[in-house]
């Protein structure tokens, strides 16, 4: 009897350790798929409001290592020339009509970009998932895997996440973001992924608020180029405030 | 002998006690007369201020706005507001109809940020409502087409801005995005209402609409009715019907007294008035009961004699009531005369509460003008007479219970 108890205990310990490693491995795979040195892309963001109104934005973004980004809105005309500079965790917005720059900080970082469902913090967060969360496998099928993430530090935007991963592409296909108390806040669904050489990358996604009925944001990458040459002085405030 | 003649003779007997009783009734009636006029003045001041600044006689909002229990719902706005205004202005009841947008902002100030409340208004239409000419203390009132801002005095001090300075404001627009606005401080106002002077600023409606991404939209339409409060219900109904007919059933039309803040405020004032009147009545009653009872107790032998001479308990009771009523009539006339003169003088001069109101958020003018009315007179006279009659009940019962034999035996 004693032997059986020891055997079960050892098996459970082994399984737990094995699952933890597997979840970590999957996170590493996602991070590897999504990570890049430099990229330039044009994207279209559609924000659907509960009152039925929709606003479409188009922006061009230059990114280096997830830590530096310069984003410029080209559409609609009202937003044309508005630029966002992300630099080592800080975010500034330049408003061309007023020729003024505003640093987004504190609680404002958790508000939606252009009233949409992607927050400024979503844009500025550059740490890898594995660094911020403890991961465990929730369930698994032949084609998908669900990983539960629990934040190591509860001050992050989403203390809990549930990620459904496509085993073939090693990309998340669905992501449920939850707040303190594991209350779901929003849900992201990947609608399309494309191959860029050996890399698979989500190019169309929709994020839906679970707190406000009828509110969602769709993001479509219209053009993406990885490994582009970016001048060293591009991610500076001078560049942000440069007039065309 | 006639009860009143007996009563008149009795009140003359002890002039000190009579004066004391008349004084008690006079003071109570004076206080009632003055307080009625004073509270009426406060109520009118609060009503006038809230109607001009917040509620109008009628307020029109999007029916979606009531779904938001907190905050300022910029997304629940009135679209094609110029068409709505045109419809509203056709109503024969409406004197002024103007669009407004209230929006919260965070302003930069040395050492941090400061929450403030912006108000986008049509300055040219707000003359009678917001009375900018009266409250402006520096600079000018911005033009409707400008990007000028009018700052509350306290707010201007907090953010260290003065006339001519630039002011960059970022707020949320109607879609929840960031709405930046660059303005020039054109004027500074002092309204005397704490929250308005410390937190509020005004910008032209067109500039606000641009900043908040609300083209031809507003958060509310404030209406003043030609005949004021008297016609507000009828005006409300008329405007509602006109909007329905023009296909704008998506809007709520609410009269001033059905807007939550106003109803609560007026309700509280009624309760305060009732409590004050009750306290004054108790003070007057106890004094009058005391003096009339003393008068009765001192005349036990006299009442005993009257009973022995064949006076019925009812006739004795009438003498006591007549005595009290006589004192009440004199006291009421004296108290009402002094009270009404005081109220009329202060109606002209005004009572300056500015030092007391400084820093408070009470929506009222710093100078209160008591407003006596015919109703004030009627109330005070009834009050004085009723108090003196009620005060006689106990002494009258004492007088009736006096037994003639015992009374005549007493020394």
mmCIF file of C-alpha atoms in Angstrom, chain A residues 47 49-51 53-55 76 78-79 84 93 95 97-102 104 107-108 111-116 120 215, chain B residues 64 75-77 79 106 108 147 166-170 172-182 209-214:
data_model
loop_
_atom_site.group_PDB
_atom_site.id
_atom_site.type_symbol
_atom_site.label_atom_id
_atom_site.label_comp_id
_atom_site.label_asym_id
_atom_site.label_seq_id
_atom_site.Cartn_x
_atom_site.Cartn_y
_atom_site.Cartn_z
ATOM 1 C CA UNK A 47 -13.711 50.231 -34.011
ATOM 2 C CA UNK A 49 -19.267 51.167 -30.989
ATOM 3 C CA UNK A 50 -22.342 49.951 -29.080
ATOM 4 C CA UNK A 51 -24.468 52.677 -30.715
ATOM 5 C CA UNK A 53 -21.287 53.688 -35.253
ATOM 6 C CA UNK A 54 -18.026 52.509 -36.725
ATOM 7 C CA UNK A 55 -14.710 54.326 -37.120
ATOM 8 C CA UNK A 76 -9.193 59.252 -41.413
ATOM 9 C CA UNK A 78 -9.024 64.048 -38.859
ATOM 10 C CA UNK A 79 -6.367 61.751 -37.392
ATOM 11 C CA UNK A 84 2.482 57.414 -31.277
ATOM 12 C CA UNK A 93 1.282 60.964 -28.655
ATOM 13 C CA UNK A 95 -1.205 65.803 -32.210
ATOM 14 C CA UNK A 97 -3.259 70.019 -35.562
ATOM 15 C CA UNK A 98 -2.355 71.356 -32.135
ATOM 16 C CA UNK A 99 1.386 70.717 -32.584
ATOM 17 C CA UNK A 100 1.481 69.335 -29.044
ATOM 18 C CA UNK A 101 2.815 66.121 -27.527
ATOM 19 C CA UNK A 102 1.266 64.256 -24.639
ATOM 20 C CA UNK A 104 0.363 58.757 -21.787
ATOM 21 C CA UNK A 107 -4.404 54.976 -15.549
ATOM 22 C CA UNK A 108 -4.619 56.390 -19.090
ATOM 23 C CA UNK A 111 -7.694 53.125 -21.905
ATOM 24 C CA UNK A 112 -8.477 52.118 -25.470
ATOM 25 C CA UNK A 113 -6.497 53.474 -28.404
ATOM 26 C CA UNK A 114 -8.884 55.684 -30.420
ATOM 27 C CA UNK A 115 -11.703 54.431 -28.204
ATOM 28 C CA UNK A 116 -11.124 50.860 -29.344
ATOM 29 C CA UNK A 120 -2.232 51.902 -24.798
ATOM 30 C CA UNK A 215 -18.256 46.863 -28.784
ATOM 31 C CA UNK B 64 -29.559 56.826 -24.156
ATOM 32 C CA UNK B 75 -21.445 58.969 -26.758
ATOM 33 C CA UNK B 76 -25.114 59.371 -25.779
ATOM 34 C CA UNK B 77 -25.433 62.717 -27.522
ATOM 35 C CA UNK B 79 -27.152 64.274 -33.224
ATOM 36 C CA UNK B 106 -7.393 66.520 -16.817
ATOM 37 C CA UNK B 108 -1.684 70.034 -16.419
ATOM 38 C CA UNK B 147 -10.750 78.797 -29.908
ATOM 39 C CA UNK B 166 -2.284 79.147 -24.502
ATOM 40 C CA UNK B 167 -4.068 76.148 -23.001
ATOM 41 C CA UNK B 168 -3.726 72.591 -24.267
ATOM 42 C CA UNK B 169 -6.554 70.328 -23.150
ATOM 43 C CA UNK B 170 -6.946 66.625 -23.783
ATOM 44 C CA UNK B 172 -11.994 61.807 -24.325
ATOM 45 C CA UNK B 173 -13.976 62.362 -27.471
ATOM 46 C CA UNK B 174 -17.456 60.989 -28.133
ATOM 47 C CA UNK B 175 -15.924 57.709 -29.332
ATOM 48 C CA UNK B 176 -13.679 57.239 -26.304
ATOM 49 C CA UNK B 177 -10.522 58.279 -28.133
ATOM 50 C CA UNK B 178 -8.355 61.207 -27.143
ATOM 51 C CA UNK B 179 -9.664 64.612 -28.162
ATOM 52 C CA UNK B 180 -7.007 67.301 -28.020
ATOM 53 C CA UNK B 181 -7.813 71.007 -28.083
ATOM 54 C CA UNK B 182 -5.579 74.046 -28.140
ATOM 55 C CA UNK B 209 -17.683 69.902 -31.040
ATOM 56 C CA UNK B 210 -14.459 69.777 -33.042
ATOM 57 C CA UNK B 211 -12.364 68.683 -30.061
ATOM 58 C CA UNK B 212 -14.822 66.035 -28.919
ATOM 59 C CA UNK B 213 -15.575 64.746 -32.414
ATOM 60 C CA UNK B 214 -19.230 65.694 -32.121
#
